[in-house]
Structures are given as C-alpha cells and as structure tokens.
Coordinates of C-alpha atoms in Angstrom, one line a residue:
M6 CA -25.3 0.4 -9.7
D7 CA -24.2 1.4 -13.2
G8 CA -23.5 -0.2 -16.5
R9 CA -25.7 -3.0 -17.7
V10 CA -26.4 -4.3 -14.2
N11 CA -30.0 -5.1 -15.0
A12 CA -29.2 -7.5 -17.8
A13 CA -30.4 -11.0 -17.2
E14 CA -27.7 -13.1 -15.6
P15 CA -27.0 -16.4 -17.4
Q16 CA -27.4 -19.7 -15.6
M17 CA -23.6 -20.2 -15.8
A18 CA -21.2 -17.3 -16.3
P19 CA -17.8 -18.1 -17.8
L20 CA -16.1 -16.0 -15.2
V21 CA -16.6 -13.3 -12.5
I22 CA -13.9 -10.8 -11.7
A23 CA -14.0 -9.4 -8.1
G24 CA -12.5 -5.9 -8.3
G25 CA -12.8 -3.4 -11.1
G26 CA -9.6 -1.4 -10.3
L27 CA -6.7 -1.0 -12.7
V28 CA -5.8 -4.6 -13.0
G29 CA -9.4 -6.0 -12.8
A30 CA -10.7 -3.7 -15.5
L31 CA -7.8 -4.4 -17.8
T32 CA -8.2 -8.1 -17.3
A33 CA -12.0 -7.9 -18.1
L34 CA -11.2 -6.0 -21.2
L35 CA -8.5 -8.4 -22.5
I36 CA -10.6 -11.5 -21.8
A37 CA -13.8 -10.0 -23.2
R38 CA -12.1 -9.1 -26.5
G39 CA -10.3 -12.4 -26.7
R40 CA -13.6 -14.3 -26.1
P41 CA -16.4 -12.2 -27.6
N42 CA -18.9 -15.1 -27.1
W43 CA -18.4 -14.9 -23.3
T44 CA -20.0 -12.5 -20.9
V45 CA -17.5 -11.2 -18.4
H46 CA -19.0 -10.0 -15.0
V47 CA -17.1 -7.4 -12.9
L48 CA -18.0 -6.8 -9.3
E49 CA -16.8 -3.3 -8.2
P50 CA -17.6 -1.8 -4.8
Q51 CA -17.4 1.8 -6.2
A52 CA -21.0 2.6 -7.3
N53 CA -20.4 5.4 -9.8
G54 CA -17.2 4.7 -11.6
P55 CA -13.7 4.4 -10.2
A56 CA -12.5 6.3 -7.1
M57 CA -10.5 9.5 -7.8
D58 CA -7.1 8.0 -6.8
K59 CA -4.5 10.8 -6.8
R60 CA -1.6 8.4 -6.7
T61 CA 0.8 8.5 -9.7
I62 CA 1.9 5.2 -11.3
A63 CA 4.9 4.5 -13.5
L64 CA 3.9 2.6 -16.6
A65 CA 6.7 0.5 -18.2
A66 CA 7.1 0.9 -22.0
A67 CA 5.7 -2.6 -22.5
T68 CA 2.5 -1.6 -20.5
V69 CA 2.0 1.5 -22.7
T70 CA 2.4 -0.6 -25.8
L71 CA -0.4 -2.9 -24.6
L72 CA -2.7 0.0 -23.7
E73 CA -2.1 1.5 -27.2
R74 CA -3.0 -1.9 -28.8
I75 CA -6.3 -2.0 -27.0
G76 CA -7.2 1.6 -27.7
V77 CA -7.0 2.9 -24.1
W78 CA -3.7 4.8 -24.2
Q79 CA -5.0 7.1 -26.9
Q80 CA -7.6 8.4 -24.4
V81 CA -5.1 9.4 -21.8
A82 CA -1.8 10.0 -23.6
E83 CA -2.1 13.8 -23.2
L84 CA -2.5 13.4 -19.4
A85 CA 0.8 11.4 -19.1
S86 CA 4.4 12.5 -18.8
P87 CA 7.1 10.5 -20.6
I88 CA 10.2 9.0 -18.9
E89 CA 12.9 9.6 -21.4
H90 CA 15.9 9.3 -19.1
I91 CA 16.5 7.5 -15.8
H92 CA 19.3 8.5 -13.4
V93 CA 20.2 6.1 -10.6
S94 CA 22.8 7.2 -8.0
D95 CA 24.1 6.5 -4.5
R96 CA 24.3 9.7 -2.5
G97 CA 27.8 10.4 -1.2
H98 CA 29.4 8.0 -3.6
L99 CA 30.6 8.0 -7.2
G100 CA 28.6 5.2 -8.6
M101 CA 25.7 6.1 -10.9
T102 CA 23.8 4.9 -14.0
R103 CA 22.1 6.8 -16.7
L104 CA 19.6 5.3 -19.1
H105 CA 18.2 7.0 -22.2
A106 CA 15.3 6.0 -24.3
S107 CA 17.2 7.0 -27.5
Q108 CA 19.8 4.3 -26.7
H109 CA 17.1 1.6 -26.9
D110 CA 15.1 2.8 -30.0
V111 CA 12.0 3.8 -28.0
A112 CA 10.4 7.3 -27.6
A113 CA 10.1 6.8 -23.9
M114 CA 11.1 4.2 -21.3
G115 CA 7.8 4.6 -19.5
Q116 CA 5.1 7.1 -18.7
V117 CA 3.8 8.7 -15.5
I118 CA 0.1 9.1 -15.0
T119 CA -2.4 9.4 -12.2
A120 CA -4.2 6.2 -11.3
A121 CA -7.5 8.0 -11.5
A122 CA -7.0 9.0 -15.2
L123 CA -6.0 5.5 -16.3
N124 CA -8.7 3.8 -14.2
T125 CA -11.4 6.1 -15.7
A126 CA -10.3 5.2 -19.3
L127 CA -10.3 1.5 -18.5
Y128 CA -13.7 1.8 -16.9
K129 CA -15.2 3.6 -19.9
A130 CA -13.7 1.0 -22.2
C131 CA -15.3 -1.8 -20.1
L132 CA -18.7 -0.1 -20.3
A133 CA -18.4 0.2 -24.1
Q134 CA -17.6 -3.5 -24.4
T135 CA -20.9 -5.2 -25.1
N136 CA -19.9 -8.5 -23.5
I137 CA -18.8 -7.0 -20.1
T138 CA -21.5 -6.6 -17.4
W139 CA -20.3 -4.1 -14.8
H140 CA -21.9 -4.5 -11.4
G141 CA -21.2 -1.1 -9.7
G142 CA -21.7 -0.9 -5.9
A143 CA -21.2 -4.7 -5.7
W144 CA -18.5 -6.5 -3.7
F145 CA -17.5 -10.1 -3.3
K146 CA -18.7 -11.8 -0.1
S147 CA -17.9 -15.5 -0.3
A148 CA -17.8 -18.5 -2.6
E149 CA -19.1 -22.1 -2.6
R150 CA -16.9 -24.3 -4.7
H151 CA -18.3 -27.3 -6.6
A152 CA -16.6 -29.7 -9.0
N153 CA -17.8 -28.0 -12.2
H154 CA -18.6 -24.5 -11.0
I155 CA -18.3 -22.0 -8.3
N156 CA -21.2 -20.1 -6.7
V157 CA -20.2 -16.5 -6.1
D158 CA -22.1 -14.6 -3.4
Y159 CA -21.8 -10.8 -3.7
Q160 CA -23.5 -7.9 -1.9
I161 CA -25.2 -4.8 -3.4
K162 CA -26.2 -1.9 -1.3
H163 CA -29.7 -0.6 -1.9
N164 CA -30.5 2.6 -0.1
D165 CA -29.9 1.6 3.6
S166 CA -30.0 -2.1 3.1
E167 CA -27.6 -4.7 1.6
Q168 CA -28.8 -7.5 -0.5
T169 CA -26.9 -10.7 -1.2
H170 CA -27.0 -12.2 -4.7
T171 CA -25.5 -15.4 -6.1
M172 CA -24.0 -16.0 -9.5
A173 CA -22.8 -19.4 -10.7
A174 CA -19.5 -19.2 -12.7
Q175 CA -16.8 -21.4 -14.1
L176 CA -14.0 -19.2 -12.8
L177 CA -13.6 -16.5 -10.1
V178 CA -10.8 -14.0 -10.6
G179 CA -9.6 -12.2 -7.5
A180 CA -8.5 -8.7 -8.5
D181 CA -9.6 -7.2 -5.2
G182 CA -6.4 -5.7 -3.9
A183 CA -3.9 -6.3 -1.1
R184 CA -6.7 -7.1 1.4
S185 CA -8.3 -9.5 -1.0
Q186 CA -11.5 -11.2 0.3
V187 CA -11.3 -13.7 -2.5
R188 CA -7.8 -14.8 -1.3
A189 CA -9.1 -15.0 2.3
D190 CA -12.2 -17.0 1.3
A191 CA -10.0 -19.4 -0.7
G192 CA -7.8 -20.0 2.3
I193 CA -4.6 -18.9 0.4
A194 CA -1.8 -17.9 2.8
M195 CA 0.5 -15.0 2.3
A196 CA 4.2 -14.7 2.9
H197 CA 5.2 -11.3 4.4
T198 CA 8.4 -9.4 4.5
D199 CA 8.4 -6.1 6.5
Y200 CA 11.2 -3.8 5.3
Q201 CA 10.8 -1.6 8.4
Q202 CA 10.3 1.4 6.1
F203 CA 7.4 3.7 5.4
G204 CA 6.9 5.4 2.0
I205 CA 6.0 9.1 1.9
I206 CA 4.1 9.9 -1.3
A207 CA 3.7 13.5 -2.3
T208 CA 3.6 15.9 -5.3
L209 CA 6.4 18.4 -5.5
T210 CA 6.7 21.6 -7.4
L211 CA 10.2 22.3 -8.6
S212 CA 12.1 25.3 -9.7
E213 CA 12.6 23.8 -13.1
D214 CA 11.0 21.1 -15.3
L215 CA 12.5 17.6 -15.1
Q216 CA 12.4 17.4 -18.9
G217 CA 11.7 13.7 -18.9
W218 CA 14.2 12.7 -16.3
A219 CA 13.2 10.2 -13.6
Y220 CA 15.5 9.8 -10.5
E221 CA 16.2 7.0 -8.1
R222 CA 18.5 8.4 -5.4
F223 CA 19.8 6.0 -2.7
T224 CA 20.6 7.7 0.6
D225 CA 21.6 6.7 4.1
T226 CA 18.0 7.0 5.3
G227 CA 16.4 5.2 2.3
P228 CA 15.7 5.6 -1.5
I229 CA 14.1 8.7 -2.9
A230 CA 12.4 8.5 -6.3
L231 CA 11.3 11.5 -8.4
L232 CA 9.0 10.9 -11.4
P233 CA 8.4 13.7 -14.0
M234 CA 5.0 15.3 -14.2
A235 CA 3.6 18.3 -16.1
E236 CA 4.1 22.0 -15.1
R237 CA 7.3 21.6 -13.1
Q238 CA 5.8 19.0 -10.9
A239 CA 7.2 15.7 -9.8
S240 CA 5.9 12.6 -8.0
L241 CA 7.9 11.9 -4.8
V242 CA 8.3 8.4 -3.2
W243 CA 10.6 8.8 -0.2
S244 CA 11.4 5.6 1.8
L245 CA 12.3 6.1 5.5
A246 CA 12.4 4.3 8.8
P247 CA 8.9 4.4 10.4
E248 CA 9.8 6.9 13.2
Q249 CA 11.6 9.2 10.6
A250 CA 8.6 9.1 8.3
N251 CA 6.2 10.0 11.1
S252 CA 8.4 12.9 12.2
I253 CA 9.0 14.3 8.8
L254 CA 5.4 14.0 7.7
Q255 CA 4.3 16.2 10.6
L256 CA 6.7 19.0 9.7
P257 CA 5.4 22.3 8.2
D258 CA 5.7 22.3 4.4
H259 CA 8.8 24.5 4.2
E260 CA 10.6 22.3 6.7
F261 CA 9.5 19.1 4.9
L262 CA 10.9 20.5 1.7
A263 CA 14.2 21.5 3.3
Q264 CA 14.6 17.9 4.7
C265 CA 13.7 16.4 1.4
Q266 CA 16.1 18.7 -0.5
K267 CA 18.9 17.9 2.0
A268 CA 18.4 14.2 1.4
F269 CA 18.1 14.3 -2.4
G270 CA 20.4 17.2 -3.3
Y271 CA 20.0 19.8 -6.1
R272 CA 20.3 17.7 -9.2
A273 CA 16.6 18.2 -10.0
G274 CA 16.6 21.9 -9.0
R275 CA 15.0 23.4 -5.9
F276 CA 11.9 22.0 -4.2
V277 CA 9.5 24.9 -3.8
A278 CA 6.1 23.4 -2.8
V279 CA 4.5 20.2 -1.7
K280 CA 1.0 18.8 -1.6
D281 CA -1.0 15.5 -1.2
K282 CA 1.4 14.0 1.4
V283 CA 0.6 10.5 2.6
Q284 CA 2.5 7.6 4.0
Y285 CA 2.1 3.8 4.0
P286 CA 4.2 0.8 5.2
L287 CA 6.6 -0.7 2.7
Q288 CA 6.3 -4.5 2.7
L289 CA 6.4 -7.5 0.4
H290 CA 3.4 -9.7 0.3
L291 CA 3.3 -12.8 -1.9
A292 CA 0.6 -15.4 -2.0
Q293 CA 1.9 -18.9 -1.5
T294 CA -0.1 -19.8 -4.7
S295 CA -2.1 -17.8 -7.2
I296 CA -4.7 -20.5 -7.7
A297 CA -7.3 -22.5 -5.8
H298 CA -10.2 -24.5 -7.1
R299 CA -11.8 -22.5 -9.8
T300 CA -10.1 -19.4 -8.4
V301 CA -7.2 -17.3 -9.5
L302 CA -5.5 -14.2 -7.9
I303 CA -4.0 -11.4 -9.9
G304 CA -2.4 -8.0 -9.2
N305 CA -2.1 -6.9 -5.6
A306 CA -4.3 -9.8 -4.5
S307 CA -1.4 -12.0 -5.4
H308 CA 1.6 -9.8 -4.8
T309 CA 2.5 -6.4 -3.3
L310 CA 6.0 -5.0 -3.8
H311 CA 8.2 -2.3 -2.5
P312 CA 8.0 0.7 -4.9
I313 CA 11.8 1.0 -5.3
A314 CA 11.8 -0.2 -8.9
G315 CA 8.3 0.9 -9.8
Q316 CA 7.3 -2.6 -11.0
G317 CA 4.2 -3.4 -8.9
F318 CA 1.4 -2.4 -11.3
N319 CA 3.4 -3.5 -14.4
L320 CA 3.7 -7.0 -12.8
G321 CA -0.1 -7.0 -12.4
V322 CA -0.5 -6.0 -16.1
R323 CA 1.5 -9.1 -17.1
D324 CA -0.8 -11.2 -14.9
A325 CA -3.8 -9.8 -16.9
I326 CA -2.0 -10.6 -20.2
A327 CA -1.1 -14.1 -19.2
L328 CA -4.5 -15.0 -17.9
A329 CA -6.2 -13.7 -21.0
E330 CA -3.8 -15.7 -23.1
Q331 CA -4.6 -18.9 -21.2
L332 CA -8.3 -18.3 -21.5
T333 CA -8.3 -17.5 -25.2
G334 CA -8.4 -21.1 -26.3
A335 CA -9.7 -22.7 -23.1
Q336 CA -12.7 -25.0 -23.3
E337 CA -13.3 -24.7 -19.6
P338 CA -12.0 -21.5 -18.0
G339 CA -11.8 -22.7 -14.5
S340 CA -10.2 -26.1 -15.1
Y341 CA -7.1 -27.1 -13.2
K342 CA -5.3 -27.5 -16.5
V343 CA -5.9 -23.8 -17.4
L344 CA -5.1 -22.4 -13.9
S345 CA -2.0 -24.5 -13.3
A346 CA -0.6 -23.5 -16.7
Y347 CA -1.2 -19.8 -15.8
N348 CA 0.4 -20.3 -12.3
K349 CA 3.4 -22.0 -13.9
Q350 CA 3.8 -19.3 -16.6
R351 CA 3.8 -16.5 -14.0
Q352 CA 6.4 -17.9 -11.5
S353 CA 9.6 -17.0 -13.4
D354 CA 8.4 -13.4 -13.7
Y355 CA 7.5 -13.2 -10.0
Q356 CA 10.9 -14.6 -9.0
R357 CA 12.7 -12.2 -11.4
I358 CA 11.0 -9.0 -10.3
I359 CA 10.6 -9.8 -6.6
G360 CA 14.3 -10.9 -6.6
L361 CA 15.3 -7.6 -8.2
T362 CA 13.2 -5.5 -5.9
D363 CA 14.2 -7.3 -2.7
S364 CA 17.9 -7.1 -3.7
L365 CA 17.7 -3.4 -4.3
V366 CA 16.0 -2.7 -1.0
R367 CA 18.4 -4.8 1.0
G368 CA 21.5 -3.9 -1.0
F369 CA 21.1 -0.1 -0.8
S370 CA 19.8 0.0 2.8
N371 CA 23.0 -1.5 4.1
Q372 CA 26.0 0.8 4.8
H373 CA 28.5 -2.0 5.3
V374 CA 31.7 -0.8 3.5
P375 CA 32.2 -3.8 1.2
L376 CA 28.6 -3.8 0.2
V377 CA 28.7 0.0 -0.5
M378 CA 31.7 -0.6 -2.7
G379 CA 30.1 -3.5 -4.5
R380 CA 26.9 -1.6 -5.4
N381 CA 28.8 1.4 -6.6
I382 CA 30.9 -0.8 -8.9
A383 CA 27.7 -2.3 -10.1
L384 CA 26.2 1.1 -10.9
F385 CA 29.5 2.1 -12.6
G386 CA 29.4 -1.1 -14.7
L387 CA 25.8 -0.5 -15.7
D388 CA 26.7 3.0 -16.9
N389 CA 29.8 1.9 -18.9
L390 CA 29.0 -1.6 -20.2
P391 CA 26.3 -1.4 -22.9
P392 CA 25.3 -5.1 -22.9
L393 CA 24.7 -5.0 -19.2
R394 CA 22.9 -1.7 -19.5
D395 CA 20.7 -3.0 -22.2
I396 CA 19.6 -6.0 -20.1
F397 CA 18.8 -3.7 -17.2
A398 CA 16.9 -1.2 -19.4
R399 CA 14.8 -4.0 -21.0
Q400 CA 13.9 -5.2 -17.5
T401 CA 12.9 -1.6 -16.5
M402 CA 10.8 -1.2 -19.7
G403 CA 9.0 -4.5 -19.0
F404 CA 10.3 -6.4 -22.1
Q405 CA 11.1 -10.0 -21.2

C-alpha cells in the first residue's frame, strides 16, 4: 500500500471511489477540493502508483482547460503534443474537412499525451491532497447496501495472503473500468454493440513531423487516425475487420508499414518505423443506468465507445465534473436526489456523443453509393460553411 493507508478510517466515509485510474483519480481530486471537509477514499489495485500505460489519449481543449485549472496540466504540458489542425477525408473521394485552432480562437484544439504521464500527474496530485486517502494495492470486492449507507468490502494483498476489509460509506463511485466489478455487484446491465472491427494501436515514426496535424482518414477497410507526437512520431489507430486485423498484425514491420501506407496514402509523409503494436475489439458498451442505491458509475464503467472520434476519455472527464458539481452542495452524497440529478444531467451528453460516434462508424463503413455521396457532401459542407464547421469544432473540443 502507499499514500496515507494507515490513517484511521472514519466510522462513516462520505464516499469511496473504486478505481484510481485517469477518471477515478480526477474525480477524487475534484470532489476533495470541492468538499475540503470530506475524506475521499480511493481503492486502487496497483500497489505502487499507476501502471505504465503506453497508450496515447487525445484530450479535448475543454479537458485541458480543466486540468490547467486544477494545476495538473502544468506538470505534464511539456510531455504533450498539441493538435492545431484536424484533417478529415474519405479515401478515393473528394469530400474532406479541415479544422484549424486559429479559426476558433484557441491555441490548440486538443493535446496528445500518454495515459501513463497524465495518470502519474493525477496520482501525485491525489497524494498531495490532504483529504484524499489512497489505498494502493486494494480492490473492490462487494457491497452491502443499507437505507442510509453502504458497506464496501475491499481486498488488500499482504505478502502471499489477501485480507478483506470493510468500510462504511454514504456513496460508492464505480470508476473501475470496462469490466467494472462495482457495476456487476450492483446488478446494472449493459447494452452492447459489436462493430465487427478490431483497432490496431501502434506508434509510427514518420519521414517528417506532423506539425500539429491530426488525421482521420476513412477507407474501404475502416478508419485510420494519426495523432501528432514528438520527434516525427504519430499515434496510430487503425480500424479493421477482425480477420484483417489479425493478418496485418502478424506481418513483419516493413510489410505492416507498407499496408498501412497503402491504406492511408502519403499526405502525412512516409511511414518508416513502427513499435508497440496491439489490437482490441471495437465495441460500444453502455450501462442501462449509471446509478443504483448509493452507487454511481463513471467513465468506462458506465460507457465504452469506438475510438473513431477520440471522445471516450473526454466523456469520462465530464462525468467527473458533473458528479463533483452535484456533490459540492449535497447534504447527503449518496441520496437518490443527488444521484438522479447526476444521471439526468449526463444523459443528453451521452446521447449526443454516442449518437455522433455511432453515426460516424456506420456511415463511413458503408460503401452504398448514395451514402458515400451523402457523407462526402457533408464533409464538403463542413469545410465550406463556417457556422456548421464551428458547431462541429466545438463538439470536437468538448465545449457544449
């Protein structure tokens, strides 16, 4: 364990957060600063700080603004790469859209950073926050719900044995990811959509720097996204049918690069090297509700999106903001009034982002001629109609 794990536990904690990843740590920080008289407990399975997650994440401009406000962004800004321009195109067709930060009075439309760098900064901020108790090496096991509180059972590994502890709390926050044990324990069902695609994630070295350009290229086999990184590198997200993804992932690096180049083209220069290749299924998972008795789900525990629009983590950030806002003036953090208000507040955002993501996946995966014509007209319209482009850009930057 690490942090102040030996501090005496109160008879009744205001809340316990299961999961100290990106969204869980951010939520703990926002709530702790909004309610300095509360002690916020975080259960995190990683014993010695966050895992070294090599994935890159795209932070919307609104997310960066929040991180600046709470003093976290200043710790990682030099490790990030700005997205100053976005280029969206449909390979083999004329439709395309270009967005520029300068058109919208912002320095960048977003930032690209490794999950590990941001998670480490959030973790350190949590440890420095005197009213956060971080239970490292602890994970949620089950909960027993009562009218006015919830008993949270969690396990801690000591040497070769595991010990179960119980903490009474007014609210349990499930921030424990897509395979959420909190969600399963609460009996909350999930709706699933399988897009029949796998995402190949990798880091490419290019012949030239992307100079702040991010690309979303729709192809016959699936979308390819390139996000700018430092030193002529780019983060690749390549969506393919499962059998294609398996086949391409097994190719030697030079053949992998050739196939990727063929699909994407040369707009971003030549692809000269690749590393850290992994794949995972692309699916939509949405909890049928985000709340249960004295329980709330946030982040991937509540929703997992296709990466096509890069909105998954940013949606979780807005979960954290909304929950912290609801709890700021709450007399009883786990009351139905507070949780139902949170659930209602988040629904329009879920519907908007999930609708956008799902429409992009389905609309650009279909090669039916009328649909191809329609989406290229839409891209052309976005590029040439400033009011429409402004709406799309604000959505991309996370401003509602």
